[in-house]
Coordinates of C-alpha atoms and ligand atoms in Angstrom, one line a residue:
M1 CA -22.1 18.8 -6.5
S2 CA -23.6 21.9 -8.1
R3 CA -26.8 23.6 -6.8
S4 CA -28.7 22.6 -9.9
A5 CA -27.7 19.0 -9.6
I6 CA -28.9 19.0 -6.0
A7 CA -32.2 20.5 -7.1
V8 CA -32.7 17.7 -9.7
Q9 CA -31.8 15.0 -7.1
H10 CA -34.1 16.6 -4.6
R11 CA -37.0 16.4 -7.1
S12 CA -36.1 12.7 -7.7
G13 CA -36.9 12.1 -4.0
T14 CA -33.6 10.8 -2.6
F15 CA -30.0 11.9 -2.1
P16 CA -26.8 10.2 -1.2
P17 CA -26.5 9.1 2.4
P18 CA -23.6 10.0 4.8
T19 CA -20.6 8.6 3.0
L20 CA -17.0 8.1 3.8
E21 CA -15.0 8.0 0.6
T22 CA -11.6 6.5 0.5
L23 CA -9.0 8.1 -1.9
P24 CA -6.5 5.4 -3.0
V25 CA -4.5 8.0 -5.0
A26 CA -3.7 9.7 -1.6
V27 CA -2.4 6.4 -0.3
T28 CA -0.2 6.1 -3.4
A29 CA 1.2 9.6 -2.9
N30 CA 1.8 8.9 0.8
V31 CA 3.8 5.7 0.1
A32 CA 5.9 7.8 -2.3
R33 CA 6.5 10.4 0.5
V34 CA 7.6 7.5 2.8
R35 CA 9.8 6.0 0.1
A36 CA 11.6 9.4 -0.3
R37 CA 12.6 9.0 3.4
T38 CA 13.8 5.4 3.5
R39 CA 15.3 2.7 1.5
S40 CA 14.0 0.0 3.8
T41 CA 11.1 -2.3 2.9
I42 CA 7.8 -0.6 3.7
M43 CA 5.2 -2.6 5.6
A44 CA 1.7 -1.1 5.1
V45 CA -0.1 -1.3 8.5
V46 CA -3.8 -1.7 7.8
K47 CA -5.1 -2.6 11.3
A48 CA -8.5 -1.3 12.5
D49 CA -9.9 -1.6 8.9
G50 CA -7.0 0.4 7.5
Y51 CA -7.5 3.2 10.1
G52 CA -11.1 3.3 9.1
H53 CA -10.4 3.7 5.4
G54 CA -11.0 0.1 4.4
A55 CA -8.2 -2.4 5.0
V56 CA -8.3 -4.1 1.6
T57 CA -8.6 -0.8 -0.3
V58 CA -5.6 0.7 1.5
A59 CA -3.6 -2.5 1.3
R60 CA -4.1 -2.8 -2.4
A61 CA -3.1 0.8 -3.0
A62 CA 0.0 0.5 -0.8
V63 CA 1.2 -2.7 -2.4
A64 CA 0.7 -1.3 -5.9
A65 CA 2.7 1.7 -4.8
G66 CA 5.6 -0.5 -3.6
A67 CA 4.9 -1.7 -0.1
G68 CA 6.5 -5.1 0.4
W69 CA 4.7 -6.2 3.5
L70 CA 1.3 -5.8 5.2
G71 CA 0.8 -5.5 8.9
T72 CA -2.3 -6.1 11.1
T73 CA -3.0 -6.3 14.7
S74 CA -4.9 -9.6 14.6
L75 CA -4.6 -12.9 12.7
A76 CA -8.3 -12.4 11.8
E77 CA -7.5 -9.1 10.1
A78 CA -4.6 -10.8 8.3
S79 CA -6.8 -13.7 7.1
A80 CA -9.3 -11.2 5.7
L81 CA -6.6 -9.7 3.5
R82 CA -5.6 -13.2 2.3
A83 CA -9.3 -13.9 1.5
A84 CA -9.4 -10.7 -0.5
G85 CA -6.6 -12.0 -2.6
L86 CA -3.6 -10.1 -1.2
E87 CA -0.5 -12.2 -1.5
A88 CA 2.2 -10.0 0.1
P89 CA 3.8 -11.3 3.3
I90 CA 1.7 -10.3 6.3
L91 CA 2.6 -9.9 10.0
A92 CA 0.0 -10.0 12.8
W93 CA 1.3 -8.9 16.2
L94 CA -1.4 -9.1 18.8
H95 CA -3.1 -12.3 19.9
P96 CA -5.6 -11.6 22.7
S97 CA -6.6 -15.3 23.0
G98 CA -3.2 -16.8 22.1
I99 CA -1.7 -17.5 18.7
D100 CA -3.8 -20.0 16.7
A101 CA -1.0 -22.0 15.1
E102 CA -3.2 -23.6 12.5
A103 CA -4.8 -20.4 11.4
A104 CA -1.4 -18.7 11.0
A105 CA 0.1 -21.6 9.0
T106 CA -3.0 -21.9 6.8
A107 CA -3.2 -18.2 6.0
K108 CA 0.6 -18.0 5.6
V109 CA 0.7 -15.2 8.1
D110 CA 3.8 -14.4 10.2
V111 CA 3.0 -13.8 13.8
A112 CA 4.8 -11.8 16.4
V113 CA 5.7 -13.6 19.7
G114 CA 6.2 -11.3 22.7
S115 CA 6.7 -13.7 25.6
V116 CA 8.1 -17.0 26.6
D117 CA 4.6 -18.0 27.7
E118 CA 3.1 -17.1 24.4
L119 CA 5.7 -19.1 22.5
A120 CA 5.2 -22.1 24.8
R121 CA 1.5 -22.0 24.1
L122 CA 2.2 -21.8 20.4
L123 CA 4.5 -24.8 20.5
A124 CA 2.0 -26.8 22.4
Q125 CA -0.3 -26.8 19.3
T126 CA 0.0 -28.8 16.1
A127 CA 0.0 -26.9 12.8
P128 CA 0.0 -28.3 9.3
T129 CA 3.2 -26.4 8.5
T130 CA 6.0 -24.5 10.2
V131 CA 4.7 -21.2 11.8
R132 CA 6.8 -18.2 10.9
I133 CA 7.5 -16.0 13.9
H134 CA 8.9 -12.6 14.6
L135 CA 10.4 -12.3 18.1
H136 CA 9.2 -9.1 19.7
M137 CA 11.4 -7.3 22.2
D138 CA 10.1 -4.7 24.6
T139 CA 12.1 -1.7 23.5
G140 CA 10.8 0.7 26.2
M141 CA 7.0 0.7 25.9
S142 CA 6.0 -1.8 28.7
R143 CA 2.9 -2.5 26.6
G144 CA 4.0 -5.6 24.7
G145 CA 7.1 -7.5 23.8
C146 CA 9.5 -9.6 25.7
P147 CA 11.4 -7.8 28.5
R148 CA 15.2 -7.9 28.0
A149 CA 15.5 -10.0 31.1
Q150 CA 13.6 -12.9 29.5
W151 CA 15.1 -12.5 26.0
D152 CA 17.6 -15.3 26.5
E153 CA 14.9 -17.7 27.6
L154 CA 12.7 -16.8 24.6
L155 CA 15.6 -17.5 22.3
T156 CA 16.3 -20.8 23.9
L157 CA 12.7 -21.9 23.5
A158 CA 12.6 -20.5 19.9
R159 CA 15.7 -22.5 19.0
R160 CA 14.1 -25.7 20.3
G161 CA 10.9 -24.9 18.3
Q162 CA 12.9 -24.2 15.2
Q163 CA 14.9 -27.5 15.5
A164 CA 11.6 -29.3 15.8
R165 CA 10.4 -27.4 12.6
R166 CA 7.4 -26.1 14.5
V167 CA 8.4 -22.5 14.1
R168 CA 10.9 -20.5 12.1
V169 CA 12.3 -17.2 13.3
T170 CA 11.9 -14.8 10.3
G171 CA 11.9 -11.5 12.1
V172 CA 12.9 -9.5 15.1
M173 CA 10.8 -6.5 16.1
G174 CA 10.5 -3.6 18.6
H175 CA 8.3 -0.6 18.9
L176 CA 9.3 3.0 19.6
P177 CA 7.6 4.4 22.7
L178 CA 7.9 8.0 21.6
A179 CA 5.9 7.5 18.4
D180 CA 4.9 11.2 18.1
R181 CA 8.2 13.0 18.4
A182 CA 10.5 14.1 15.7
D183 CA 13.4 13.6 18.0
P184 CA 16.1 11.1 17.1
V185 CA 17.8 11.5 20.6
A186 CA 14.6 10.2 22.2
N187 CA 14.9 7.0 20.2
T188 CA 18.5 6.1 21.1
G189 CA 17.5 3.8 24.0
A190 CA 15.1 1.8 21.8
V191 CA 17.6 1.7 18.9
A192 CA 20.3 0.3 21.2
G193 CA 17.9 -2.2 22.7
M194 CA 17.0 -3.3 19.1
R195 CA 20.7 -3.7 18.2
E196 CA 21.3 -5.8 21.3
A197 CA 18.2 -8.0 20.5
V198 CA 19.5 -8.6 17.0
R199 CA 23.0 -9.4 18.1
M200 CA 21.7 -12.0 20.5
V201 CA 19.4 -13.5 17.8
R202 CA 22.4 -13.9 15.5
A203 CA 24.6 -15.3 18.3
A204 CA 21.9 -17.9 18.9
G205 CA 22.2 -19.1 15.3
F206 CA 19.1 -17.7 13.7
G207 CA 21.0 -16.0 10.9
S208 CA 19.9 -12.4 10.1
P209 CA 16.1 -12.2 10.4
L210 CA 14.2 -9.1 9.1
T211 CA 14.5 -6.4 11.7
H212 CA 12.0 -3.7 12.3
L213 CA 11.4 -1.0 14.9
A214 CA 10.0 2.2 13.4
A215 CA 6.4 3.3 12.7
T216 CA 5.4 6.4 10.7
S217 CA 7.1 8.9 13.0
G218 CA 10.4 7.1 13.2
T219 CA 10.3 6.4 9.5
L220 CA 9.8 10.1 8.6
T221 CA 12.2 11.6 11.1
D222 CA 15.0 9.2 12.2
P223 CA 16.9 6.9 9.7
A224 CA 18.7 5.2 12.7
T225 CA 15.3 3.4 13.4
H226 CA 14.7 2.0 10.0
F227 CA 16.7 -1.3 10.0
G228 CA 15.4 -3.7 7.3
L229 CA 11.7 -2.7 7.3
V230 CA 9.5 0.1 8.5
R231 CA 5.9 -0.3 9.7
V232 CA 3.8 2.6 8.4
G233 CA 0.1 2.9 9.2
A234 CA -1.0 6.5 10.0
G235 CA 1.2 7.9 7.3
L236 CA -0.6 5.9 4.6
V237 CA -3.8 7.7 5.4
G238 CA -2.3 11.1 5.7
I239 CA -1.4 11.4 9.4
D240 CA 2.2 12.2 10.4
P241 CA 2.3 11.9 14.2
S242 CA 5.6 13.8 14.3
G243 CA 4.0 16.7 12.5
S244 CA 7.1 17.1 10.3
V245 CA 5.8 16.0 6.9
E246 CA 2.7 17.2 5.0
M247 CA 0.9 14.0 4.0
H248 CA -2.3 13.6 1.9
G249 CA -5.6 13.0 3.6
A250 CA -7.0 9.8 2.2
S251 CA -10.7 10.1 3.0
R252 CA -13.7 12.5 2.7
L253 CA -16.8 12.4 4.9
T254 CA -19.9 13.9 3.4
A255 CA -23.5 14.1 4.6
P256 CA -26.7 15.5 3.1
I257 CA -28.7 18.2 4.9
V258 CA -31.9 16.4 5.9
H259 CA -33.8 19.2 7.5
T260 CA -33.5 23.0 7.3
A261 CA -35.4 25.8 9.0
P262 CA -35.3 29.6 9.5
V263 CA -35.3 30.5 13.2
G264 CA -35.5 33.7 15.2
A265 CA -33.0 35.1 17.7
G266 CA -33.1 33.4 21.1
T267 CA -33.9 29.9 19.7
P268 CA -32.3 27.1 21.8
V269 CA -30.7 24.3 19.7
G270 CA -30.4 20.6 20.6
Y271 CA -30.2 18.9 24.0
D272 CA -30.1 21.1 27.1
G273 CA -30.5 24.2 24.9
A274 CA -26.7 24.4 25.2
Y275 CA -26.6 26.9 22.3
V276 CA -29.1 29.7 21.8
T277 CA -29.1 31.6 18.5
D278 CA -28.1 35.3 18.9
R279 CA -29.8 36.4 15.7
A280 CA -32.3 35.3 13.1
T281 CA -30.6 32.6 11.1
H282 CA -31.1 29.3 9.3
L283 CA -30.4 25.9 10.9
S284 CA -29.7 22.7 9.0
V285 CA -29.5 19.1 10.3
L286 CA -26.9 16.6 9.2
P287 CA -27.7 12.9 9.9
L288 CA -24.4 12.1 11.7
G289 CA -23.9 12.0 15.5
Y290 CA -21.5 10.6 18.1
A291 CA -22.7 7.1 17.2
D292 CA -21.2 7.8 13.8
G293 CA -17.9 9.1 15.1
I294 CA -18.6 12.8 15.5
P295 CA -16.9 13.6 18.8
R296 CA -19.4 14.9 21.4
E297 CA -16.8 17.2 23.0
L298 CA -16.2 19.9 20.4
S299 CA -14.8 23.4 20.5
P300 CA -17.0 26.2 19.1
Q301 CA -14.7 26.3 16.1
A302 CA -16.0 23.0 14.7
G303 CA -17.7 23.3 11.4
V304 CA -18.5 21.8 8.0
E305 CA -18.1 23.0 4.4
I306 CA -20.9 23.7 2.0
Y307 CA -20.3 25.3 -1.4
G308 CA -16.9 26.6 -0.4
H309 CA -18.0 28.1 2.9
R310 CA -17.5 27.0 6.5
F311 CA -20.6 26.8 8.7
P312 CA -20.3 26.1 12.5
V313 CA -21.7 23.1 14.3
V314 CA -24.0 24.5 17.0
G315 CA -25.5 22.9 20.1
R316 CA -24.8 19.4 21.5
V317 CA -23.8 16.6 19.2
S318 CA -26.6 14.1 19.4
M319 CA -26.2 10.3 18.9
D320 CA -27.6 10.6 15.4
Q321 CA -27.5 14.3 14.4
I322 CA -25.7 17.5 14.4
V323 CA -27.1 21.0 13.7
I324 CA -25.2 23.6 11.7
D325 CA -25.9 27.3 11.6
T326 CA -25.9 28.5 8.0
G327 CA -26.7 32.2 8.7
A328 CA -28.4 33.9 5.9
E329 CA -28.1 30.9 3.6
S330 CA -31.1 28.5 3.3
F331 CA -29.9 25.3 1.8
P332 CA -32.4 22.8 0.4
V333 CA -32.7 19.3 1.9
G334 CA -30.3 17.1 0.0
T335 CA -27.5 19.6 -0.1
S336 CA -24.2 17.9 0.5
A337 CA -21.9 19.1 3.4
T338 CA -18.3 18.0 3.6
V339 CA -17.5 17.2 7.2
F340 CA -13.8 16.5 6.5
G341 CA -11.6 16.0 3.5
P342 CA -8.2 16.7 2.0
D343 CA -9.5 19.7 -0.1
G344 CA -8.2 22.6 2.0
G345 CA -9.9 26.0 2.0
A346 CA -13.2 25.9 3.8
T347 CA -13.1 22.1 4.1
P348 CA -12.0 20.9 7.5
S349 CA -9.3 18.3 7.6
V350 CA -9.2 15.3 9.9
H351 CA -6.5 17.2 11.8
D352 CA -9.0 20.1 12.3
W353 CA -11.5 17.7 13.9
A354 CA -8.9 16.3 16.1
R355 CA -7.9 19.7 17.4
W356 CA -11.6 20.7 17.9
A357 CA -12.1 17.5 19.9
G358 CA -8.9 17.6 21.8
T359 CA -7.7 14.3 20.4
I360 CA -5.4 12.9 17.8
P361 CA -6.4 12.4 14.1
H362 CA -6.2 8.6 14.6
T363 CA -9.3 8.6 16.8
I364 CA -11.3 10.6 14.3
V365 CA -10.6 8.3 11.3
T366 CA -10.9 5.1 13.3
G367 CA -14.1 6.3 14.9
I368 CA -16.4 6.6 11.9
G369 CA -19.3 4.2 12.6
P370 CA -20.8 1.4 10.6
R371 CA -24.0 3.3 9.6
V372 CA -21.9 5.6 7.4
S373 CA -21.8 4.3 3.8
R374 CA -18.3 3.5 2.3
S375 CA -17.1 4.3 -1.2
T376 CA -13.8 4.4 -3.0
A377 CA -12.8 7.2 -5.4
Ligands
LIG401 C1 -0.1 0.7 14.8 C2 1.3 0.1 14.8 C3 2.2 0.6 13.8 C4 1.9 1.7 12.9 O1 2.0 2.9 13.6 P1 1.7 4.3 12.9 O2 2.2 5.3 13.8 O3 0.3 4.4 12.7 O4 2.5 4.3 11.6 C5 3.5 0.0 13.8 N1 3.8 -1.0 14.6 C6 3.0 -1.5 15.6 C7 3.4 -2.5 16.5 C8 1.7 -0.9 15.7 O5 0.9 -1.3 16.6

C-alpha cells in the first residue's frame, strides 16, 4: 500500500486488522514442482487447517492443480472438506478416540488402521456401508502404525472384516522417520519394510491396494519412496523439509502500526526493560503477540518489512503486541508492516522466522492464532 493510500485510510478512521493472506497461486506452483519430481498420484495433506493456510482453500487449489487425493489427520477435518464440497478421495489417519465407523462411511472417507486393537474396535461397530481402510505399518517411527510383529494378525482380522463386508482394504501405508533428510540411503529400511508389508498384503489375497510412504521430503528427494501415491503437506505451502527444492511461500502476514512514538536514548522497551534504546529513535507497535503466533523466543535479527526496509523487533514479545524500532522513520498509525511473506528482499520469509525462533517453519505457519483475520488472494 502506498503512503498516500495509508494517509487517506488513516483519515477515514480505520485500517485493515492483522491479516494472514493465503496465496492459492503459490499452492498451484508448488504442486507443479512436486509433479516434476514424481509420476505417482499426489495426496494433498491439509491437516491442521492446511498448515494454517485454510484447509479448504489449499485443498481446492491443490485439487485444481492435479492432486488426486486429500489427506487429513482426523475424520472431523476430512468431514469438513466434504461439507465444503470437495469430492476427491480423502484419507484420515489419526483417531484419538477410535474410528467412528458410521462417520467414515457417511462422509466416504478412507481411514488408516494402525493396530489390531483399532481394527477390532472398528469391526465391533455397525456402519451403513463398508468402511474403506488403509493398513498402516510402522516403518521405523515408533509413533504410529502396526509393528511388523503384529502385521500377520492385522491381516487376518482385516480379511475376516472384508469377508463380512464390514471393511475393504484399499491402501497400505507407512511413514518415513527421517522426514527432513535429503538422503535416500537413510530411507532404505523403511522402503524395505514397505515392500515387505505390500508383499504380505498381496499374499493374503487383498489384491494390489494403493501403497504410500513418502511425505514432502521423500517425494522431492527419493523416487524409491514414491510407490503409488505421495502425501505432500509442507511442500504445498512452500516448505521443503529437506531444504533441497525452492518452493513458493503461500501466505503473507501483515499488521498495521497502531501506535508510534519518538523516544530518547536510554528508553526501556516492553516487559522487564529487556531492551534499552541506544540512541534517539522511533518506536512503533504492531498488534500481534505470542497469542497470535509470534514466537516469544526470538534472536535479535527478527524484524518486519515496511516500504521495502527491514526494521527490528525490539524488547520482549508480549501476548498481544510487539514493538519495532524504525530509527529515523516515523510511520503514521495505520501503516502496514509485513511480518512474513514470499516477496523476498526486505520481507522476511517463514523460514527466516523459524531460524530467528530456533524452530522449523511448520510451527510458524501452524501457530498463527485465531484473532488474526484470514483472507485469500
Ligand atoms: C503430516 C503428514 C504428512 C505430510 O508431511 P509433510 O512433510 O508435511 O509433507 C504425510 N503423512 C503423514 C502420516 C503425516 O502425518
